Coordinates of C-alpha atoms and ligand atoms in Angstrom, one line a residue:
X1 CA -16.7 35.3 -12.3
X2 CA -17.3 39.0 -11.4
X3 CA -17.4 41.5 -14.1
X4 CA -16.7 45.3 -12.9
X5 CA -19.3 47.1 -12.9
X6 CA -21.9 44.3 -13.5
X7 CA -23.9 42.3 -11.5
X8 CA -23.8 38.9 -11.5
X9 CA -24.7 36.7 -14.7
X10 CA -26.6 34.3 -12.6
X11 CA -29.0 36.5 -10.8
X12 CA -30.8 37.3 -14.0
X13 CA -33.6 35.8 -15.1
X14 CA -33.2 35.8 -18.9
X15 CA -35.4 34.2 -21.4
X16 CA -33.4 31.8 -23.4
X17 CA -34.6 32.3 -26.6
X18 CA -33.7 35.9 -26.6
X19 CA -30.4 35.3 -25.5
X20 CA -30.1 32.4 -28.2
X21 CA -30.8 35.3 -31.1
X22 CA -28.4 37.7 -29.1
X23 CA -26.0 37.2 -31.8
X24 CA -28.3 38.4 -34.7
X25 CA -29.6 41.4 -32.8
X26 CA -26.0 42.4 -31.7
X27 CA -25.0 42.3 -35.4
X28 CA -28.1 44.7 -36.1
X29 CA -26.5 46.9 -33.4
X30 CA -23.3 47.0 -34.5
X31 CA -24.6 47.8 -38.1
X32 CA -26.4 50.6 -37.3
X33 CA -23.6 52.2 -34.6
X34 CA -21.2 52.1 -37.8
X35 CA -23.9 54.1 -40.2
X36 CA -25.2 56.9 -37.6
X37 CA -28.0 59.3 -39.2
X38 CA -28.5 62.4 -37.5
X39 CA -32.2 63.7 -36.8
X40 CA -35.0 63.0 -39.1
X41 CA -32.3 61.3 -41.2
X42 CA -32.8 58.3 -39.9
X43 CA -33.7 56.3 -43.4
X44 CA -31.4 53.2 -43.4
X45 CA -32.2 53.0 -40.2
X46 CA -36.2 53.1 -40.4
X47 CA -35.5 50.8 -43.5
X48 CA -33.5 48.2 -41.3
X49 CA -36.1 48.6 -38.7
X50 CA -39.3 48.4 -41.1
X51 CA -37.6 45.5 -42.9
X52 CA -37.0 43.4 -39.5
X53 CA -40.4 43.6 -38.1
X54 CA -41.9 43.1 -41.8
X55 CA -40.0 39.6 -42.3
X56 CA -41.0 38.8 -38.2
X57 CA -44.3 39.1 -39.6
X58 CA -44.9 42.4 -37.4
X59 CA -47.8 45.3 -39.4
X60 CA -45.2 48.1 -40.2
X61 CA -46.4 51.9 -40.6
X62 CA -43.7 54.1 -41.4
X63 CA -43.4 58.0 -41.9
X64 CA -45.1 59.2 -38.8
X65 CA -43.0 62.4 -37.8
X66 CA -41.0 61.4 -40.8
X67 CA -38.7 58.4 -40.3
X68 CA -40.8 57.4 -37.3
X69 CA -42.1 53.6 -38.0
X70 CA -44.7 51.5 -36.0
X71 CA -44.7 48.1 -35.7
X72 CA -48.3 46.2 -34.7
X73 CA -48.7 43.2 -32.9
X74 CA -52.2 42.0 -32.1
X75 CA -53.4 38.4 -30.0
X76 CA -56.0 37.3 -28.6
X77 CA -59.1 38.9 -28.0
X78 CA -58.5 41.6 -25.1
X79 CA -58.7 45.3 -25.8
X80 CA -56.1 46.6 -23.9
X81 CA -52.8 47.9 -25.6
X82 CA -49.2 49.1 -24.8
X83 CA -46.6 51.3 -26.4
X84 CA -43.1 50.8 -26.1
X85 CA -40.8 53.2 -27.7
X86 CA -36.8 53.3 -28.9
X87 CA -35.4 56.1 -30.5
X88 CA -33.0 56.0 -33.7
X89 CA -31.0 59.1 -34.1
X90 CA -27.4 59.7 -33.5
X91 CA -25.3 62.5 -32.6
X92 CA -23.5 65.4 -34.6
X93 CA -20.0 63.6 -33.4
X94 CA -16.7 62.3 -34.4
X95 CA -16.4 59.1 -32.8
X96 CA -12.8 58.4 -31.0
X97 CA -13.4 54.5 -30.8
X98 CA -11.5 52.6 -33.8
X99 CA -13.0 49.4 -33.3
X100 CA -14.7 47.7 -36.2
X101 CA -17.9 48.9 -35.5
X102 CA -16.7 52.6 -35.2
X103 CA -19.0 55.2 -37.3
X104 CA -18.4 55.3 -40.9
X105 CA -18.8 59.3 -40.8
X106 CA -17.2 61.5 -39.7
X107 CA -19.3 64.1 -37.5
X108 CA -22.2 61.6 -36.8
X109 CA -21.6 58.8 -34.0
X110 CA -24.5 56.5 -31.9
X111 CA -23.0 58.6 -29.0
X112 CA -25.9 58.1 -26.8
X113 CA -26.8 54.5 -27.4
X114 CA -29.7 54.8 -29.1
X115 CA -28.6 52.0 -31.7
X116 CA -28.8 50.0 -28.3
X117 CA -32.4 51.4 -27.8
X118 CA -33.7 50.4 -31.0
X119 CA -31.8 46.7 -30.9
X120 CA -33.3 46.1 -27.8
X121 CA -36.9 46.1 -28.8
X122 CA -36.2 44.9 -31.9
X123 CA -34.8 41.3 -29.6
X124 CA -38.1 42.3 -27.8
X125 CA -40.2 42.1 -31.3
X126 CA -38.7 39.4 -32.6
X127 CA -39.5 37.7 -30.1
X128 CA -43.4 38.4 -28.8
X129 CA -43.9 37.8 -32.6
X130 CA -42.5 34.2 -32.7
X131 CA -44.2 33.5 -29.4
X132 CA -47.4 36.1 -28.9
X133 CA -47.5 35.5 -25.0
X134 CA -50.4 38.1 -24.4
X135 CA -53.4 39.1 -24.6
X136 CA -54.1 42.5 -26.4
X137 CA -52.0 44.9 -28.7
X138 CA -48.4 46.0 -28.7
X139 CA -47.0 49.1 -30.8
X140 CA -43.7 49.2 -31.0
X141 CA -42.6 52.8 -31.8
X142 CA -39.5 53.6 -33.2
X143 CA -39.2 57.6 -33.2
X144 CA -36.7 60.3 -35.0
X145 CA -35.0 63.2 -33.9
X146 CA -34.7 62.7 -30.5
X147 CA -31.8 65.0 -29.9
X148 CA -32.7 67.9 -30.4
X149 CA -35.6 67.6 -32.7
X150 CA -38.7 66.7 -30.3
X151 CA -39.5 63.7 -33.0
X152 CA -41.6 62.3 -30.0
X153 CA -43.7 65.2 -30.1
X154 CA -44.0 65.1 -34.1
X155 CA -45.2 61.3 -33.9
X156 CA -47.8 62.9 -31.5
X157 CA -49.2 65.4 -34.1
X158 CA -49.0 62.8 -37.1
X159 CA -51.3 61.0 -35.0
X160 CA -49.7 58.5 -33.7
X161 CA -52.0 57.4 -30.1
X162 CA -55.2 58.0 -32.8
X163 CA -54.0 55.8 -34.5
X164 CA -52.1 53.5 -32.5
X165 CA -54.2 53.7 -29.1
X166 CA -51.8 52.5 -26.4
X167 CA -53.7 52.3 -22.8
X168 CA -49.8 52.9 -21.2
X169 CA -46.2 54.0 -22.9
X170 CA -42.9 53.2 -21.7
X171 CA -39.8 54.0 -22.6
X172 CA -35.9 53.1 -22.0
X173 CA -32.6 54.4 -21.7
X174 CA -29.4 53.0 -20.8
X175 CA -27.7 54.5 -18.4
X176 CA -23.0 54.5 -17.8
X177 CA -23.5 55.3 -14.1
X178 CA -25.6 52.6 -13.0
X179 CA -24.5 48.4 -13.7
X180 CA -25.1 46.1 -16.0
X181 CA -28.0 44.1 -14.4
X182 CA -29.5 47.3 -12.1
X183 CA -32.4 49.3 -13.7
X184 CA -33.2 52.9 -12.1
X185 CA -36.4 54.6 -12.0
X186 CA -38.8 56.9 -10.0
X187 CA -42.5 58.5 -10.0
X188 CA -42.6 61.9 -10.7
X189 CA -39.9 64.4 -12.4
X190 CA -37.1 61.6 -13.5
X191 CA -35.4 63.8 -16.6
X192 CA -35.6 68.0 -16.8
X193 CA -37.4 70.3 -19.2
X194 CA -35.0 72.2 -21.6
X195 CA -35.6 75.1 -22.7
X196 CA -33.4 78.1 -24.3
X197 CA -33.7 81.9 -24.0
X198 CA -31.7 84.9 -25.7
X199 CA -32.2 88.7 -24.8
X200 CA -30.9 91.5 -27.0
X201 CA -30.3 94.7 -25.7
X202 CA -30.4 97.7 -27.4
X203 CA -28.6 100.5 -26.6
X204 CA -27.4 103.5 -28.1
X205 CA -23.5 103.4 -30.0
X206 CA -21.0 106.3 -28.8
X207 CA -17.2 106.5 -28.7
X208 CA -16.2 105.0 -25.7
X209 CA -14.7 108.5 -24.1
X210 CA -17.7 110.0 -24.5
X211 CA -20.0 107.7 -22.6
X212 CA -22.6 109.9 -21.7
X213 CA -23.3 110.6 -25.0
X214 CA -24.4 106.7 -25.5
X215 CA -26.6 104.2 -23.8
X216 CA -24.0 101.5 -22.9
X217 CA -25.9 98.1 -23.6
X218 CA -23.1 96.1 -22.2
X219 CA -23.1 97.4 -18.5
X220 CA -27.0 96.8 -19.3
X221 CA -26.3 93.4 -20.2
X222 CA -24.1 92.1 -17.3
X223 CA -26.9 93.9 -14.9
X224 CA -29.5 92.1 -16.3
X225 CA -27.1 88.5 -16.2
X226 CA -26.9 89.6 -12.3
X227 CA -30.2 90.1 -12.1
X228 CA -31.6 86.5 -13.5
X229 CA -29.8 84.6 -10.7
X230 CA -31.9 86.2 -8.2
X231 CA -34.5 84.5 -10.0
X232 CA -33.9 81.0 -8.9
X233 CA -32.5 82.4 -5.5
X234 CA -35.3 84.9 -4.2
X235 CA -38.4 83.9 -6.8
X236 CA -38.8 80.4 -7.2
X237 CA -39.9 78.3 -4.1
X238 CA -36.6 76.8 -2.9
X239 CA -37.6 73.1 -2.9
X240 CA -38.5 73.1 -6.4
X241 CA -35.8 72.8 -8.5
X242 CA -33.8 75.1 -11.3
X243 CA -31.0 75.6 -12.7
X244 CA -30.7 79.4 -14.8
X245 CA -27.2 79.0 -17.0
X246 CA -26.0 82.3 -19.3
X247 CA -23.7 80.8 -21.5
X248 CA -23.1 83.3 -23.8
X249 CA -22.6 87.2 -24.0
X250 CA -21.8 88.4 -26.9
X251 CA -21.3 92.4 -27.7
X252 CA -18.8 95.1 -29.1
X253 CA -15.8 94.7 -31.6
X254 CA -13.7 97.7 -30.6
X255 CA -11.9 98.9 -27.4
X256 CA -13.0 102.7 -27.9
X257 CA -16.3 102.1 -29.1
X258 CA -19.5 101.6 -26.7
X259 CA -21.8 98.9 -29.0
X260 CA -25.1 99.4 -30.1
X261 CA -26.1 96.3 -28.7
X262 CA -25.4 93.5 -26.5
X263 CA -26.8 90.0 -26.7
X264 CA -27.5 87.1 -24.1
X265 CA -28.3 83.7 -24.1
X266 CA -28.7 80.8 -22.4
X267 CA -30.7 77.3 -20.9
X268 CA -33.3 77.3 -18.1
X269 CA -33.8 73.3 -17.0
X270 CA -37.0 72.6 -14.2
X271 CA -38.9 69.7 -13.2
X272 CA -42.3 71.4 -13.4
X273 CA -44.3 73.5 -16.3
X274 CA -45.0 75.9 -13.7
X275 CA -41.7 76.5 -12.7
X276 CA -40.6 77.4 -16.1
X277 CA -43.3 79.8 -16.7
X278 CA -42.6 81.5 -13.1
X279 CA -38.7 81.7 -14.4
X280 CA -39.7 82.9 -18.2
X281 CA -42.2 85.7 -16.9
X282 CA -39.8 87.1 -14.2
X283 CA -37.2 86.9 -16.9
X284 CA -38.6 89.3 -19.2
X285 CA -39.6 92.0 -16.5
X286 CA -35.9 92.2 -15.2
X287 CA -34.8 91.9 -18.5
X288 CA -37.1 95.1 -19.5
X289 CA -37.0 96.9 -16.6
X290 CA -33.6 97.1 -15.9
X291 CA -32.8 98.0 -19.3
X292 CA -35.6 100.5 -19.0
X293 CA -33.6 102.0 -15.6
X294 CA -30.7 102.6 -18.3
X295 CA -32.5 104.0 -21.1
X296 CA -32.0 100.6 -23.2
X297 CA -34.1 98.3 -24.5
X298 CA -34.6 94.5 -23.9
X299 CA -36.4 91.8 -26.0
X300 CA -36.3 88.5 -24.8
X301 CA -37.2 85.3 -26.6
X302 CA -38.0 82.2 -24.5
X303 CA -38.1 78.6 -26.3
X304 CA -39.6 75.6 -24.6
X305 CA -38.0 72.8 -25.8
X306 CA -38.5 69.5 -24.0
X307 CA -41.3 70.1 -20.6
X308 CA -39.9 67.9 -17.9
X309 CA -40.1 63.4 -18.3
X310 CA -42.6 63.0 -15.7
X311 CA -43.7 59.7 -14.6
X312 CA -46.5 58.0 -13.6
X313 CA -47.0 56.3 -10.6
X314 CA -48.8 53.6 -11.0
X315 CA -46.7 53.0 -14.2
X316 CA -43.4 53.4 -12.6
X317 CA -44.2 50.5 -9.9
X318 CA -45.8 48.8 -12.5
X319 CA -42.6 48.5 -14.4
X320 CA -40.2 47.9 -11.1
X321 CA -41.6 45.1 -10.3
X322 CA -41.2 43.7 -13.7
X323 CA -37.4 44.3 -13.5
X324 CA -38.1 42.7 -9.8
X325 CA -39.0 39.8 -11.6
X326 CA -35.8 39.8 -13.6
X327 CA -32.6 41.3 -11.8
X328 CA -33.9 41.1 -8.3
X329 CA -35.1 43.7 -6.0
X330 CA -32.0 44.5 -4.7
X331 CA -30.8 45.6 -8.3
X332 CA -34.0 48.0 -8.8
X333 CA -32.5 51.5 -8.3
X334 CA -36.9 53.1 -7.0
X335 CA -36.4 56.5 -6.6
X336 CA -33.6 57.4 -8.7
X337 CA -32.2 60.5 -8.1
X338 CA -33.8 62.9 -11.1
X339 CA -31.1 64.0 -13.3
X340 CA -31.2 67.5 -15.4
X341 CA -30.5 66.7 -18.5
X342 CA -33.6 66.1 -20.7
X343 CA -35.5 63.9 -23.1
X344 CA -38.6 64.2 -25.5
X345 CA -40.5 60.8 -23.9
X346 CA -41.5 63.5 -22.1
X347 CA -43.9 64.5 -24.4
X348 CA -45.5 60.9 -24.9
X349 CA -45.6 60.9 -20.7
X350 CA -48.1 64.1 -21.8
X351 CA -50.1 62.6 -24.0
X352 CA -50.6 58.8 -22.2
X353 CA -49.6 57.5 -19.0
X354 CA -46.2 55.9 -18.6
X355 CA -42.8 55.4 -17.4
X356 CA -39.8 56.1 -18.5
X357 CA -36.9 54.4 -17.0
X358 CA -33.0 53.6 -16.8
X359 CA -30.8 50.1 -17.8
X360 CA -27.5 49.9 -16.9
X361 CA -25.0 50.7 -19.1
X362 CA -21.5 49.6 -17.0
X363 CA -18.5 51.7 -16.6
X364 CA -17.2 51.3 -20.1
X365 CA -15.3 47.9 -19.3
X366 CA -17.2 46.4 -22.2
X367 CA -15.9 48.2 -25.1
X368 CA -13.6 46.4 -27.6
X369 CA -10.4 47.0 -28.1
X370 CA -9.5 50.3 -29.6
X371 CA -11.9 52.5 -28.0
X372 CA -11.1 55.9 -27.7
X373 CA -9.5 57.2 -24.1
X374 CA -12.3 59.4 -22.6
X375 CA -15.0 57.9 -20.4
X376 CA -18.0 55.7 -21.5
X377 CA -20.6 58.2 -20.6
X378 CA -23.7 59.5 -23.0
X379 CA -22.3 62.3 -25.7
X380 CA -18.5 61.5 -25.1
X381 CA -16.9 60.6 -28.2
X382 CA -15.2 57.3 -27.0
X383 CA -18.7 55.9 -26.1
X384 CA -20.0 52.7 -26.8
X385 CA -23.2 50.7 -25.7
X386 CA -22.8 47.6 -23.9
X387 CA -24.3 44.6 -26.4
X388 CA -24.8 42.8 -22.6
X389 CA -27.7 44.8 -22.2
X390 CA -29.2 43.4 -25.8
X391 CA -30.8 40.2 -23.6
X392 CA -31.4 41.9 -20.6
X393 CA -33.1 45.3 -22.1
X394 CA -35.5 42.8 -24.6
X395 CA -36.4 40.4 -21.9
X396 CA -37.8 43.4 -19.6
X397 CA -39.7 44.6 -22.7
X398 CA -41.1 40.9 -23.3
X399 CA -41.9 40.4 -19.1
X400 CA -43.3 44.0 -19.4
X401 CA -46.0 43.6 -22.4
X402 CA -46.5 39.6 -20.8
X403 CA -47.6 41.5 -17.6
X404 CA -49.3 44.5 -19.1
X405 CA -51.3 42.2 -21.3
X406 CA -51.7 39.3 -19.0
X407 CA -54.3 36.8 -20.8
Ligands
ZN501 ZN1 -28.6 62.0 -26.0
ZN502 ZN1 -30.4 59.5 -25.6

């Protein structure tokens, strides 16, 4: 039988045992999609997660970057180690969906699948623990605050590759626009850096007859807005890519009165370090010079968030051919077209070599009865994740730590 939007069941090569537990592990998903915790809130959830991997017989270490817990397999003899990392935070959202499973808060929902993330490679844990088919050590890290909150990055500074060595780290995200059954991935920029800039302007308050007795920081303002496009246009080399947004301009409360001041703000998303230092330096001399053209004054404050999810190349072949392996060639999306939205593996890419890369998530067909009427797509309220990927998603973590610690 063909399912939209998935590929076919028997192409698939599933372990058995994992998709004989499915059931427990969906119920584990299901739990934690109905009690979402928001950023470094995560304490049912590192609770459920400590408490699995303790009674699988897995070496839990909690509180790294807060909620953060690490989970420690070790056999055999070999040195070598791997990292593979979920993340467990949801989303300040009001879920549409009303099925059972739908989040008991309102304002927080598991809009972006990451209950799916850390169910996965808690089917993956459960099941290299009962079995130990390698040789070497696995962490399984399962991080905070990834939206928004660069837990990844606080993991890092609580010491977490000190202390957990991991020779390569991969990570995983399901993804609504490819099938159930294809995984996407590529080497090199695969998710864009984020990063968020406001300028203030400062002019000089007047009645607004009397211009020229003022310094009008609003005409100020929209020059300088003007002026930033030309930045990815003229500045920044034209294959490398950028996108500049202003989403907000805020100034004046009065018809007849010229403001004092006028602020801007907005995002800045590359694929390379370089390219956001090029965009933040040229930023601030037209910001400054063109309100010093007017008499005004600019201050601009630039914030990198999350640098660009860059990965690896010997990683990211390493882990295609593992999903080879699994859903067939032919269902192994290599050189997925990057996307700009953003993601704080990027920072554990930084610190280790690594891949990060995309599973399936279906068009939304999946969802049971009473979902909400938007789209299934990451951040929409009437998303859901797709519990097919439960067996699929812990089977490539399994085939990747059996290959990456081959005994
Ligand atoms: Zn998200
Ligand atoms: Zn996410």
């Amino acid at each position: 039988m063909s399912v939209p939007g998935t590929v076919s069941q028997n192409i698939m090569q599933l372990i058995d045992r994992v998709v004989q537990f499915r059931a427990e592990i969906q119920q584990i998903r299901r739990d934690l999609h109905a009690h979402p915790e928001l950023r470094f809130e995560e304490n049912r959830t590192s609770d459920i997660v400590a408490s699995r991997l303790a009674a699988w017989g897995i070496e839990v270490s909690r509180g790294l970057g807060g909620t953060g817990v690490v989970g420690t397999l070790k056999n055999g003899s070999s040195s070598r180690t791997i990292g593979l990392r979920a993340d467990m935070d949801a989303l300040p959202i009001t879920e549409a969906n009303q099925f059972p499973h739908r989040s008991r808060h309102d304002g927080r929902m598991h809009a972006c699948g990451h209950d799916g993330h850390t169910a996965m490679l808690l089917g993956a844990a459960k099941y290299l623990a009962e079995t130990r088919p390698f040789d070497g050590t696995v962490h399984l890290i399962f991080q905070p605050g990834e939206e928004g909150g660069a837990g990844a990055q606080k993991m890092i500074d609580d010491g977490l590759f000190d202390r957990f060595p991991c020779d390569a780290v991969f990570g995983m995200h399901n993804w609504p626009n490819l099938k159930v059954g294809e995984f996407g991935l590529t080497a090199g920029p695969m998710m864009a850096s984020s990063n968020e800039f406001a300028i203030e302007v400062r002019g000089r308050g007047a009645h607004a007859a009397m211009p020229h007795l003022g310094v009008d920081p609003v005409l100020v303002a929209v020059q300088i807005v003007n002026g930033l496009q030309a930045i990815i246009t003229r500045v920044k080399k034209p294959i490398e890519p950028a996108v500049l947004s202003v989403t907000m301009i805020q100034a004046g409360e009065a018809v007849n009165v010229t403001p004092e001041t006028a602020r801007i703000a907005g995002t800045v998303r590359t694929f390379s370090d370089a390219v956001t230092a090029q965009v933040e330096e040229q930023m601030k001399r037209i910001a400054t010079l063109t309100a010093a053209a007017h008499g005004a004054e600019a201050d601009v404050e630039f914030r990198w968030n999350y640098p660009p999810t860059v990965n690896h190349a010997a990683e990211t072949e390493f882990a295609a051919t593992v999903m080879d392996d699994i859903v067939g060639a032919a269902n192994v999306v290599r050189g997925i077209e990057p996307t700009m939205g953003s993601e704080d593996f990027a920072f554990m890419l930084k610190a280790r070599p690594g891949a990060y890369v995309f599973i399936g998530n279906g068009e939304g067909a999946h969802r049971s009865a009473g979902h909400g009427l938007g789209p299934c797509m990451l951040h929409n309220p009437s998303y859901d994740f797709n519990d097919d990927l439960i067996p699929l998603g812990a089977t490539f973590w399994v085939r990747l730590v059996e290959k990456f610690l081959a005994r």
